[in-house]
Amino acid sequence: MQNIIDNANKEALEIIQNGQPTLIGLGIAGEVIPGMAKDLFLHAGPPISWNKMSGPLRGAVMAGVLYEGLASTPEEAAEYAASGKLHYDPCHHHDAVGPMAGVVTSKMPVWIVENKAYGNRAYCTLNEGLGKVMRMGAYGPEVIERLQWMEKVLYPVLKETIEIHGPIDLKVLIAQALQMGDEVHNRNKAATSLLIREIAPSIVKTSFSEADKVAVLEFLNSNDHTALNLSMPAAKATLEPAGEVKHSTIVYTMARNGTEFGIRVAGLGNRWFTAPAEIVDGLYFPGFSMKDANPDIGDSCITETLGLGGFSMATAPAIVQFVGGTPKDAVRYTTSMYEITTEESKSYKLPTMNFRGSPTGIDIRKVIESQTLPVINTGIASKEAGVGQVGAGVVHPPMACFEQALEAYVTLLDDEGLLEE
Amino acid sequence: MSVNDLFKKELKVVNMGLKSFYNDVKSQDVSAIQVNWKPKAGGKKKMMDLLGKLNKSN
């Protein structure tokens, strides 16, 4: 039996190592995301209904309703969201990913990333910046105005920019950012800088007014997380083909909807294994504490699923103060992740780990056997809709997700007659 | 070496298992390290049985 599993995992890891995530352009969600519709709102994490959504996810859905013009006040938006007129589905079911609440609506512009090695695509919205933003559950007028500006100005400028520039190899961009102190989940300063450096001349060459071009450059430059919304679809595009490898015990999705944490395992197809999401242990902004925190939320741990983010904390000592801890802790986090992964990345090298490749290919067997859970660093949203981010820290998936997956996997093999008596 | 000889020398303790042993030794200013070790699958019988089924080679 072990041979079948090891061979399957070898195949899955080959797919992951060979991935070539490439930014190929931008589009409007309703036009480019498979299965997208006007009455469909995508969200982070495993499937969830309106009545089970936490505060920040509800807030983001309300912002989406206001942005789409389906209601004109927050009260009306909440009523509309609960009315049954909207359908909800995970981003992950539509080749997409979304940070924090991860809400994607039909009108929203998205980055389009293609895995050139396998031809599959992944989509992600453009990052809104910090403060009161939709992804953290805020829905005030400034949130909606910013979303409208992103659609009317940022999107057309960036779309033409990438058409002028041509595709951008995200694997190379991420690999470089890892050498410069990013782990591309909570620290994206280097990746964002590299992106701006790469596309700035093409922005200047676009046909838009000087005021628009300046506004776009200032917006990108004001937000260190601009590149997060590229590292996420890059990770998604890289991992997705591995999710089709039969009998593999490799995790190809980890995601949270603010109520539940869910994982998907290659050999078990599209099935989610979920358990209640945990409260993040971290540092809170002045005036906030753990009692203000929403449980873990967002698709951004797709970066950890690929071996970046918390798995590559050692390479980003600057981030440890933000999420709580020391550089020594960061090395310890990364070192422990080699215990539950299968290979070291051939492309994503970590200078502070003597240039070892990042820990790649989470194996559910190793998680259970070693009782070592994946390390995720993450932002913390307020549990109240409309407030926004209240801190950042380190969190783990519930062990129950992995236990359920292992049990299902053994049952599957048993049903297929592959287990020896 | 007899046990009595051992205790005449400076002790360097490597502790596996319960951390309270490590804490007690450390509190007496004895050089000690705690090994980061857990029983396989945390000692959960059901999980050990499931892993055992997968570890059989064919």
Tab-separated table of C-alpha atoms in Angstrom:
chain	number	residue	atom	x	y	z
A	1	MET	CA	0.000	0.000	0.000
A	2	GLN	CA	2.820	2.319	0.907
A	3	ASN	CA	4.185	2.108	-2.656
A	4	ILE	CA	0.885	3.251	-4.142
A	5	ILE	CA	0.762	6.229	-1.781
A	6	ASP	CA	4.411	7.158	-2.202
A	7	ASN	CA	4.156	6.992	-5.995
A	8	ALA	CA	1.001	9.114	-5.968
A	9	ASN	CA	2.653	11.685	-3.722
A	10	LYS	CA	5.727	11.723	-5.940
A	11	GLU	CA	3.483	12.549	-8.886
A	12	ALA	CA	1.662	15.281	-6.925
A	13	LEU	CA	4.969	16.831	-5.840
A	14	GLU	CA	6.298	16.755	-9.391
A	15	ILE	CA	3.234	18.722	-10.482
A	16	ILE	CA	3.717	21.232	-7.658
A	17	GLN	CA	7.449	21.630	-8.317
A	18	ASN	CA	6.845	22.083	-12.061
A	19	GLY	CA	4.100	24.725	-11.670
A	20	GLN	CA	4.678	27.934	-13.636
A	21	PRO	CA	2.257	30.531	-12.233
A	22	THR	CA	2.196	33.507	-14.574
A	23	LEU	CA	0.196	36.733	-14.452
A	24	ILE	CA	-1.426	36.954	-17.880
A	25	GLY	CA	-3.903	39.802	-17.432
A	26	LEU	CA	-6.992	41.115	-15.692
A	27	GLY	CA	-10.695	40.655	-16.277
A	28	ILE	CA	-14.116	41.204	-14.725
A	29	ALA	CA	-15.180	38.360	-12.403
A	30	GLY	CA	-18.551	37.857	-14.107
A	31	GLU	CA	-16.839	37.499	-17.484
A	32	VAL	CA	-13.815	35.357	-16.659
A	33	ILE	CA	-14.434	33.258	-13.521
A	34	PRO	CA	-15.983	29.879	-14.424
A	35	GLY	CA	-19.596	29.601	-13.289
A	36	MET	CA	-19.756	33.206	-12.045
A	37	ALA	CA	-23.212	34.845	-12.101
A	38	LYS	CA	-24.843	38.106	-11.016
A	39	ASP	CA	-26.663	36.390	-8.142
A	40	LEU	CA	-23.610	34.398	-7.030
A	41	PHE	CA	-21.252	35.705	-4.341
A	42	LEU	CA	-18.008	33.814	-3.799
A	43	HIS	CA	-16.431	33.675	-0.335
A	44	ALA	CA	-13.334	32.338	1.401
A	45	GLY	CA	-13.092	28.899	2.939
A	46	PRO	CA	-15.359	25.854	2.785
A	47	PRO	CA	-19.089	26.148	1.914
A	48	ILE	CA	-21.282	28.134	4.308
A	49	SER	CA	-24.814	29.556	4.404
A	50	TRP	CA	-25.732	33.147	5.376
A	51	ASN	CA	-27.110	32.112	8.756
A	52	LYS	CA	-23.798	30.512	9.778
A	53	MET	CA	-21.553	33.309	8.497
A	54	SER	CA	-19.507	35.240	11.047
A	55	GLY	CA	-19.546	39.043	11.384
A	56	PRO	CA	-16.748	39.927	8.938
A	57	LEU	CA	-18.047	37.599	6.217
A	58	ARG	CA	-21.554	38.999	6.598
A	59	GLY	CA	-20.131	42.521	6.505
A	60	ALA	CA	-18.206	41.764	3.315
A	61	VAL	CA	-21.301	40.247	1.700
A	62	MET	CA	-23.248	43.394	2.642
A	63	ALA	CA	-20.495	45.503	1.060
A	64	GLY	CA	-20.816	43.348	-2.060
A	65	VAL	CA	-24.591	43.879	-2.168
A	66	LEU	CA	-24.114	47.662	-1.867
A	67	TYR	CA	-21.323	47.647	-4.458
A	68	GLU	CA	-23.449	45.672	-6.925
A	69	GLY	CA	-26.280	48.179	-6.448
A	70	LEU	CA	-28.672	45.552	-5.092
A	71	ALA	CA	-29.492	47.668	-2.020
A	72	SER	CA	-28.868	51.232	-0.927
A	73	THR	CA	-28.430	50.974	2.852
A	74	PRO	CA	-26.573	48.469	5.076
A	75	GLU	CA	-29.927	47.387	6.580
A	76	GLU	CA	-31.369	46.685	3.134
A	77	ALA	CA	-28.136	44.936	2.169
A	78	ALA	CA	-28.360	42.574	5.169
A	79	GLU	CA	-31.991	41.853	4.348
A	80	TYR	CA	-31.140	41.167	0.709
A	81	ALA	CA	-28.212	38.920	1.657
A	82	ALA	CA	-30.494	36.814	3.884
A	83	SER	CA	-33.438	36.772	1.457
A	84	GLY	CA	-32.382	33.736	-0.562
A	85	LYS	CA	-31.966	35.847	-3.717
A	86	LEU	CA	-28.206	35.364	-3.518
A	87	HIS	CA	-26.275	32.128	-3.828
A	88	TYR	CA	-23.019	31.568	-1.971
A	89	ASP	CA	-20.181	29.344	-3.034
A	90	PRO	CA	-16.499	29.017	-2.070
A	91	CYS	CA	-13.959	30.830	-4.259
A	92	HIS	CA	-12.153	27.488	-4.389
A	93	HIS	CA	-15.043	25.927	-6.326
A	94	HIS	CA	-14.481	28.489	-9.099
A	95	ASP	CA	-10.683	28.453	-9.499
A	96	ALA	CA	-10.483	31.552	-7.310
A	97	VAL	CA	-9.085	32.600	-3.945
A	98	GLY	CA	-9.857	35.592	-1.737
A	99	PRO	CA	-8.013	37.033	1.278
A	100	MET	CA	-9.900	37.268	4.617
A	101	ALA	CA	-13.679	37.265	3.849
A	102	GLY	CA	-12.724	36.642	0.232
A	103	VAL	CA	-15.985	37.949	-1.190
A	104	VAL	CA	-16.024	38.169	-4.985
A	105	THR	CA	-18.997	39.620	-6.845
A	106	SER	CA	-19.770	39.744	-10.534
A	107	LYS	CA	-18.587	43.319	-11.256
A	108	MET	CA	-15.240	43.022	-9.484
A	109	PRO	CA	-11.973	43.151	-11.403
A	110	VAL	CA	-9.660	40.165	-10.891
A	111	TRP	CA	-6.077	39.203	-11.642
A	112	ILE	CA	-5.817	36.234	-14.015
A	113	VAL	CA	-2.959	33.830	-13.282
A	114	GLU	CA	-2.194	30.892	-15.545
A	115	ASN	CA	-0.100	27.881	-14.655
A	116	LYS	CA	1.836	27.677	-17.914
A	117	ALA	CA	2.981	24.115	-17.185
A	118	TYR	CA	-0.570	22.710	-16.969
A	119	GLY	CA	-2.817	25.352	-18.572
A	120	ASN	CA	-5.125	25.888	-15.567
A	121	ARG	CA	-6.011	29.363	-14.321
A	122	ALA	CA	-6.641	31.002	-10.947
A	123	TYR	CA	-8.346	34.301	-10.145
A	124	CYS	CA	-8.126	36.808	-7.302
A	125	THR	CA	-9.527	40.280	-6.677
A	126	LEU	CA	-7.231	43.313	-6.412
A	127	ASN	CA	-6.069	44.169	-2.901
A	128	GLU	CA	-7.955	47.123	-1.394
A	129	GLY	CA	-5.247	48.241	1.014
A	130	LEU	CA	-5.362	48.461	4.798
A	131	GLY	CA	-7.783	49.975	7.294
A	132	LYS	CA	-11.543	49.736	6.754
A	133	VAL	CA	-11.777	47.375	3.811
A	134	MET	CA	-14.337	44.915	2.510
A	135	ARG	CA	-12.182	41.829	3.062
A	136	MET	CA	-12.147	42.610	6.805
A	137	GLY	CA	-15.923	42.990	6.861
A	138	ALA	CA	-16.244	46.767	6.533
A	139	TYR	CA	-19.108	48.126	4.394
A	140	GLY	CA	-19.110	51.902	4.952
A	141	PRO	CA	-19.313	54.492	2.130
A	142	GLU	CA	-15.502	54.763	1.903
A	143	VAL	CA	-15.301	50.991	1.257
A	144	ILE	CA	-17.840	51.123	-1.582
A	145	GLU	CA	-16.265	54.255	-3.080
A	146	ARG	CA	-12.848	52.581	-3.109
A	147	LEU	CA	-14.277	49.465	-4.784
A	148	GLN	CA	-15.878	51.687	-7.437
A	149	TRP	CA	-12.598	53.540	-8.025
A	150	MET	CA	-10.813	50.192	-8.361
A	151	GLU	CA	-13.331	49.152	-11.009
A	152	LYS	CA	-13.392	52.453	-12.916
A	153	VAL	CA	-9.732	53.549	-12.721
A	154	LEU	CA	-7.373	50.951	-11.238
A	155	TYR	CA	-8.683	48.040	-13.296
A	156	PRO	CA	-8.588	49.579	-16.803
A	157	VAL	CA	-5.138	51.081	-16.184
A	158	LEU	CA	-3.696	47.786	-14.900
A	159	LYS	CA	-5.389	45.774	-17.633
A	160	GLU	CA	-3.805	47.905	-20.343
A	161	THR	CA	-0.519	47.892	-18.399
A	162	ILE	CA	-0.240	44.097	-18.498
A	163	GLU	CA	-1.272	44.084	-22.175
A	164	ILE	CA	1.626	46.459	-22.879
A	165	HIS	CA	4.076	44.668	-20.573
A	166	GLY	CA	3.169	41.091	-21.387
A	167	PRO	CA	2.940	38.154	-18.941
A	168	ILE	CA	4.832	38.269	-15.635
A	169	ASP	CA	6.455	35.109	-14.242
A	170	LEU	CA	5.166	34.997	-10.650
A	171	LYS	CA	7.344	32.050	-9.685
A	172	VAL	CA	10.422	34.178	-10.303
A	173	LEU	CA	8.879	37.193	-8.569
A	174	ILE	CA	7.990	35.147	-5.454
A	175	ALA	CA	11.408	33.429	-5.425
A	176	GLN	CA	13.088	36.856	-5.483
A	177	ALA	CA	10.794	38.254	-2.780
A	178	LEU	CA	11.713	35.324	-0.506
A	179	GLN	CA	15.345	36.419	-0.832
A	180	MET	CA	14.330	39.913	0.255
A	181	GLY	CA	12.528	39.192	3.511
A	182	ASP	CA	8.993	38.372	2.347
A	183	GLU	CA	7.147	35.167	3.107
A	184	VAL	CA	4.428	36.446	0.695
A	185	HIS	CA	1.509	36.027	3.095
A	186	ASN	CA	1.750	38.730	5.757
A	187	ARG	CA	4.870	40.367	4.400
A	188	ASN	CA	4.597	41.409	0.764
A	189	LYS	CA	6.719	44.530	0.811
A	190	ALA	CA	9.446	43.115	-1.441
A	191	ALA	CA	7.049	41.382	-3.842
A	192	THR	CA	4.963	44.557	-4.144
A	193	SER	CA	8.101	46.628	-4.752
A	194	LEU	CA	9.310	44.193	-7.411
A	195	LEU	CA	5.904	44.253	-9.087
A	196	ILE	CA	5.791	48.054	-9.189
A	197	ARG	CA	9.356	48.196	-10.501
A	198	GLU	CA	8.375	45.740	-13.222
A	199	ILE	CA	5.175	47.404	-14.387
A	200	ALA	CA	5.748	51.121	-13.687
A	201	PRO	CA	7.125	51.912	-17.182
A	202	SER	CA	4.139	50.155	-18.760
A	203	ILE	CA	1.709	52.102	-16.534
A	204	VAL	CA	3.282	55.297	-17.831
A	205	LYS	CA	2.847	54.038	-21.416
A	206	THR	CA	-0.922	53.478	-21.064
A	207	SER	CA	-3.426	55.772	-22.775
A	208	PHE	CA	-4.959	57.099	-19.534
A	209	SER	CA	-4.665	60.584	-18.080
A	210	GLU	CA	-1.616	61.519	-16.065
A	211	ALA	CA	-3.830	61.967	-13.003
A	212	ASP	CA	-5.142	58.390	-13.317
A	213	LYS	CA	-1.664	56.945	-13.822
A	214	VAL	CA	-0.328	58.818	-10.801
A	215	ALA	CA	-3.320	57.700	-8.719
A	216	VAL	CA	-2.724	54.050	-9.687
A	217	LEU	CA	0.983	54.195	-8.877
A	218	GLU	CA	0.263	55.894	-5.558
A	219	PHE	CA	-2.407	53.332	-4.691
A	220	LEU	CA	-0.130	50.370	-5.463
A	221	ASN	CA	2.737	51.951	-3.599
A	222	SER	CA	0.625	52.794	-0.532
A	223	ASN	CA	-0.282	49.165	0.041
A	224	ASP	CA	2.373	46.579	0.898
A	225	HIS	CA	-0.212	43.829	0.379
A	226	THR	CA	-0.765	44.571	-3.307
A	227	ALA	CA	1.257	41.465	-4.202
A	228	LEU	CA	-0.626	39.183	-1.755
A	229	ASN	CA	-3.445	39.000	-4.295
A	230	LEU	CA	-0.890	37.608	-6.754
A	231	SER	CA	0.963	35.192	-4.470
A	232	MET	CA	-2.407	33.660	-3.532
A	233	PRO	CA	-3.614	32.830	-7.072
A	234	ALA	CA	-0.042	31.800	-7.916
A	235	ALA	CA	-0.202	29.231	-5.106
A	236	LYS	CA	-3.726	28.186	-6.104
A	237	ALA	CA	-2.757	27.733	-9.767
A	238	THR	CA	0.311	25.708	-8.734
A	239	LEU	CA	-1.544	23.387	-6.352
A	240	GLU	CA	-4.779	22.812	-8.258
A	241	PRO	CA	-3.502	20.229	-10.797
A	242	ALA	CA	-1.967	18.230	-7.931
A	243	GLY	CA	-5.480	17.936	-6.486
A	244	GLU	CA	-6.347	15.485	-9.236
A	245	VAL	CA	-3.732	12.875	-8.354
A	246	LYS	CA	-5.500	9.719	-7.253
A	247	HIS	CA	-4.387	8.144	-3.963
A	248	SER	CA	-2.187	11.097	-3.006
A	249	THR	CA	-2.230	12.085	0.675
A	250	ILE	CA	-1.014	15.607	-0.115
A	251	VAL	CA	-3.135	18.572	1.024
A	252	TYR	CA	-3.957	20.875	-1.892
A	253	THR	CA	-6.329	23.279	-0.121
A	254	MET	CA	-6.468	24.883	3.320
A	255	ALA	CA	-9.046	27.647	3.752
A	256	ARG	CA	-11.277	29.270	6.376
A	257	ASN	CA	-14.624	31.009	6.153
A	258	GLY	CA	-14.526	32.623	9.613
A	259	THR	CA	-16.662	29.856	11.111
A	260	GLU	CA	-14.955	26.683	9.910
A	261	PHE	CA	-11.505	25.650	8.760
A	262	GLY	CA	-11.477	23.253	5.803
A	263	ILE	CA	-8.867	21.165	4.014
A	264	ARG	CA	-8.968	19.149	0.810
A	265	VAL	CA	-6.664	16.226	0.046
A	266	ALA	CA	-5.643	15.226	-3.482
A	267	GLY	CA	-6.676	11.570	-3.234
A	268	LEU	CA	-10.064	12.579	-1.810
A	269	GLY	CA	-11.045	14.971	-4.610
A	270	ASN	CA	-13.250	17.972	-3.879
A	271	ARG	CA	-14.439	16.787	-0.483
A	272	TRP	CA	-13.913	19.247	2.392
A	273	PHE	CA	-12.889	18.144	5.875
A	274	THR	CA	-13.952	20.841	8.289
A	275	ALA	CA	-13.882	21.753	11.968
A	276	PRO	CA	-14.543	24.980	13.898
A	277	ALA	CA	-11.958	27.667	13.051
A	278	GLU	CA	-9.715	28.778	15.911
A	279	ILE	CA	-9.101	32.179	17.452
A	280	VAL	CA	-5.728	33.584	16.386
A	281	ASP	CA	-2.999	33.950	18.998
A	282	GLY	CA	-1.248	37.189	18.160
A	283	LEU	CA	-0.757	40.867	18.669
A	284	TYR	CA	-3.764	43.138	18.778
A	285	PHE	CA	-3.937	46.752	17.696
A	286	PRO	CA	-4.301	49.314	20.526
A	287	GLY	CA	-7.789	49.168	22.007
A	288	PHE	CA	-8.470	45.587	20.859
A	289	SER	CA	-7.971	42.176	22.458
A	290	MET	CA	-8.652	38.517	21.796
A	291	LYS	CA	-12.279	38.976	22.819
A	292	ASP	CA	-12.772	41.238	19.790
A	293	ALA	CA	-11.369	38.665	17.364
A	294	ASN	CA	-13.289	36.678	14.811
A	295	PRO	CA	-12.230	33.046	14.359
A	296	ASP	CA	-9.638	32.429	11.657
A	297	ILE	CA	-10.786	33.564	8.196
A	298	GLY	CA	-9.554	33.667	4.596
A	299	ASP	CA	-8.177	31.728	1.637
A	300	SER	CA	-4.749	33.293	2.120
A	301	CYS	CA	-3.416	30.132	3.769
A	302	ILE	CA	-3.215	28.753	0.237
A	303	THR	CA	0.277	30.266	0.520
A	304	GLU	CA	1.050	27.976	3.484
A	305	THR	CA	-0.438	25.039	1.566
A	306	LEU	CA	2.307	25.638	-1.011
A	307	GLY	CA	5.013	26.021	1.683
A	308	LEU	CA	5.134	29.815	1.829
A	309	GLY	CA	3.669	32.143	4.496
A	310	GLY	CA	4.062	30.634	7.973
A	311	PHE	CA	5.992	27.702	6.500
A	312	SER	CA	8.648	30.152	5.277
A	313	MET	CA	8.611	32.421	8.339
A	314	ALA	CA	12.371	31.988	8.785
A	315	THR	CA	13.026	34.073	5.711
A	316	ALA	CA	10.924	36.980	6.947
A	317	PRO	CA	12.339	38.065	10.328
A	318	ALA	CA	10.711	41.486	9.922
A	319	ILE	CA	7.256	39.946	10.134
A	320	VAL	CA	7.699	38.148	13.444
A	321	GLN	CA	7.157	41.276	15.495
A	322	PHE	CA	3.926	41.957	13.660
A	323	VAL	CA	2.503	38.503	14.354
A	324	GLY	CA	4.165	38.128	17.773
A	325	GLY	CA	7.417	36.245	18.333
A	326	THR	CA	11.148	36.376	17.660
A	327	PRO	CA	13.369	35.519	14.677
A	328	LYS	CA	14.293	32.364	16.592
A	329	ASP	CA	10.608	31.407	16.686
A	330	ALA	CA	10.423	31.978	12.942
A	331	VAL	CA	13.278	29.521	12.314
A	332	ARG	CA	11.623	27.048	14.668
A	333	TYR	CA	8.305	27.343	12.804
A	334	THR	CA	9.937	26.696	9.448
A	335	THR	CA	12.094	23.858	10.774
A	336	SER	CA	9.044	22.103	12.212
A	337	MET	CA	7.221	22.327	8.878
A	338	TYR	CA	9.817	20.023	7.274
A	339	GLU	CA	8.410	17.351	9.622
A	340	ILE	CA	5.031	17.327	7.887
A	341	THR	CA	6.023	17.962	4.285
A	342	THR	CA	7.362	15.734	1.554
A	343	GLU	CA	9.978	17.740	-0.334
A	344	GLU	CA	11.848	21.021	-0.343
A	345	SER	CA	10.930	23.496	-3.057
A	346	LYS	CA	13.357	23.582	-5.946
A	347	SER	CA	12.467	27.214	-6.651
A	348	TYR	CA	11.528	28.892	-3.379
A	349	LYS	CA	14.790	29.022	-1.393
A	350	LEU	CA	15.134	30.409	2.122
A	351	PRO	CA	18.424	32.261	2.835
A	352	THR	CA	18.163	31.987	6.630
A	353	MET	CA	17.699	28.218	6.337
A	354	ASN	CA	21.022	27.913	4.466
A	355	PHE	CA	19.051	28.207	1.239
A	356	ARG	CA	16.981	25.116	1.875
A	357	GLY	CA	13.870	25.009	-0.285
A	358	SER	CA	10.621	25.892	1.465
A	359	PRO	CA	8.795	22.913	3.090
A	360	THR	CA	6.502	21.649	0.321
A	361	GLY	CA	3.694	19.105	0.086
A	362	ILE	CA	1.796	18.664	3.369
A	363	ASP	CA	1.144	14.943	3.934
A	364	ILE	CA	-1.849	14.184	6.178
A	365	ARG	CA	-0.071	11.027	7.421
A	366	LYS	CA	2.864	13.076	8.691
A	367	VAL	CA	0.583	15.629	10.381
A	368	ILE	CA	-1.220	12.855	12.260
A	369	GLU	CA	1.862	10.816	13.061
A	370	SER	CA	3.946	13.746	14.355
A	371	GLN	CA	0.961	15.644	15.793
A	372	THR	CA	2.492	18.737	14.237
A	373	LEU	CA	-0.008	21.140	12.705
A	374	PRO	CA	0.676	23.536	9.832
A	375	VAL	CA	1.750	27.013	10.955
A	376	ILE	CA	-0.227	29.876	9.455
A	377	ASN	CA	0.425	33.560	9.988
A	378	THR	CA	-2.595	35.703	9.408
A	379	GLY	CA	-4.475	38.944	9.879
A	380	ILE	CA	-7.215	39.033	12.525
A	381	ALA	CA	-10.604	40.511	11.677
A	382	SER	CA	-12.996	41.944	14.258
A	383	LYS	CA	-15.908	39.626	14.982
A	384	GLU	CA	-18.224	42.591	14.430
A	385	ALA	CA	-19.153	43.417	10.851
A	386	GLY	CA	-17.945	46.841	9.745
A	387	VAL	CA	-14.952	47.224	12.092
A	388	GLY	CA	-12.070	45.748	10.087
A	389	GLN	CA	-8.677	44.368	11.132
A	390	VAL	CA	-7.837	44.232	14.838
A	391	GLY	CA	-4.488	42.430	14.826
A	392	ALA	CA	-2.290	39.701	13.356
A	393	GLY	CA	-0.832	36.468	14.622
A	394	VAL	CA	-0.163	32.775	14.254
A	395	VAL	CA	-2.804	30.088	14.019
A	396	HIS	CA	-3.140	26.388	13.222
A	397	PRO	CA	-5.825	24.315	11.524
A	398	PRO	CA	-7.814	22.050	13.850
A	399	MET	CA	-6.313	18.531	14.057
A	400	ALA	CA	-9.840	17.179	13.477
A	401	CYS	CA	-9.650	18.173	9.781
A	402	PHE	CA	-6.649	15.905	9.283
A	403	GLU	CA	-8.096	13.086	11.402
A	404	GLN	CA	-11.319	13.064	9.380
A	405	ALA	CA	-9.341	13.110	6.134
A	406	LEU	CA	-7.139	10.201	7.210
A	407	GLU	CA	-10.176	8.155	8.189
A	408	ALA	CA	-11.888	8.930	4.863
A	409	TYR	CA	-8.725	8.035	2.982
A	410	VAL	CA	-8.393	4.647	4.668
A	411	THR	CA	-12.106	3.985	4.034
A	412	LEU	CA	-11.610	4.841	0.351
A	413	LEU	CA	-8.725	2.402	-0.016
A	414	ASP	CA	-10.688	-0.245	1.857
A	415	ASP	CA	-13.648	0.242	-0.506
A	416	GLU	CA	-11.289	-0.132	-3.453
A	417	GLY	CA	-9.948	-3.397	-2.022
A	418	LEU	CA	-6.446	-1.990	-1.722
A	419	LEU	CA	-5.895	-2.648	1.969
A	420	GLU	CA	-4.275	-5.891	3.052
A	421	GLU	CA	-6.038	-7.920	5.717
B	1	MET	CA	30.616	4.038	36.269
B	2	SER	CA	28.499	3.622	39.365
B	3	VAL	CA	25.497	5.794	40.033
B	4	ASN	CA	27.273	7.426	42.965
B	5	ASP	CA	30.175	8.446	40.705
B	6	LEU	CA	27.694	9.962	38.282
B	7	PHE	CA	26.261	12.262	40.921
B	8	LYS	CA	29.716	13.533	41.879
B	9	LYS	CA	30.063	15.003	38.367
B	10	GLU	CA	28.304	17.961	36.833
B	11	LEU	CA	24.939	16.739	35.545
B	12	LYS	CA	23.737	17.420	32.032
B	13	VAL	CA	20.181	16.223	31.656
B	14	VAL	CA	18.311	15.328	28.476
B	15	ASN	CA	14.635	14.852	29.311
B	16	MET	CA	12.063	13.096	27.164
B	17	GLY	CA	8.404	12.984	28.047
B	18	LEU	CA	6.809	14.925	30.869
B	19	LYS	CA	8.117	18.488	30.883
B	20	SER	CA	7.668	18.807	34.646
B	21	PHE	CA	10.805	16.682	35.124
B	22	TYR	CA	12.748	19.129	32.984
B	23	ASN	CA	11.302	22.105	34.867
B	24	ASP	CA	12.248	20.606	38.248
B	25	VAL	CA	15.836	19.938	37.184
B	26	LYS	CA	16.144	23.345	35.554
B	27	SER	CA	14.847	25.086	38.684
B	28	GLN	CA	17.837	23.609	40.574
B	29	ASP	CA	20.241	25.261	38.113
B	30	VAL	CA	21.147	21.982	36.445
B	31	SER	CA	21.929	22.090	32.736
B	32	ALA	CA	18.965	20.459	30.985
B	33	ILE	CA	17.234	20.285	27.637
B	34	GLN	CA	13.742	19.084	26.831
B	35	VAL	CA	13.372	16.876	23.770
B	36	ASN	CA	10.437	17.909	21.595
B	37	TRP	CA	8.914	14.455	21.400
B	38	LYS	CA	5.371	13.222	21.292
B	39	PRO	CA	4.112	9.664	21.105
B	40	LYS	CA	3.164	8.578	17.602
B	41	ALA	CA	-0.218	10.066	16.631
B	42	GLY	CA	-0.349	11.549	20.122
B	43	GLY	CA	-1.037	8.054	21.411
B	44	LYS	CA	-4.501	8.054	19.848
B	45	LYS	CA	-5.261	4.402	19.196
B	46	LYS	CA	-7.712	5.006	16.359
B	47	MET	CA	-5.228	7.156	14.457
B	48	MET	CA	-2.387	4.696	15.068
B	49	ASP	CA	-4.560	1.886	13.668
B	50	LEU	CA	-5.385	3.940	10.562
B	51	LEU	CA	-1.726	4.796	9.971
B	52	GLY	CA	-0.817	1.152	10.522
B	53	LYS	CA	-3.132	0.079	7.715
B	54	LEU	CA	-1.375	2.449	5.317
B	55	ASN	CA	2.130	1.475	6.350
B	56	LYS	CA	1.793	-2.106	5.164
B	57	SER	CA	3.862	-2.458	2.002
B	58	ASN	CA	2.774	-4.285	-1.129
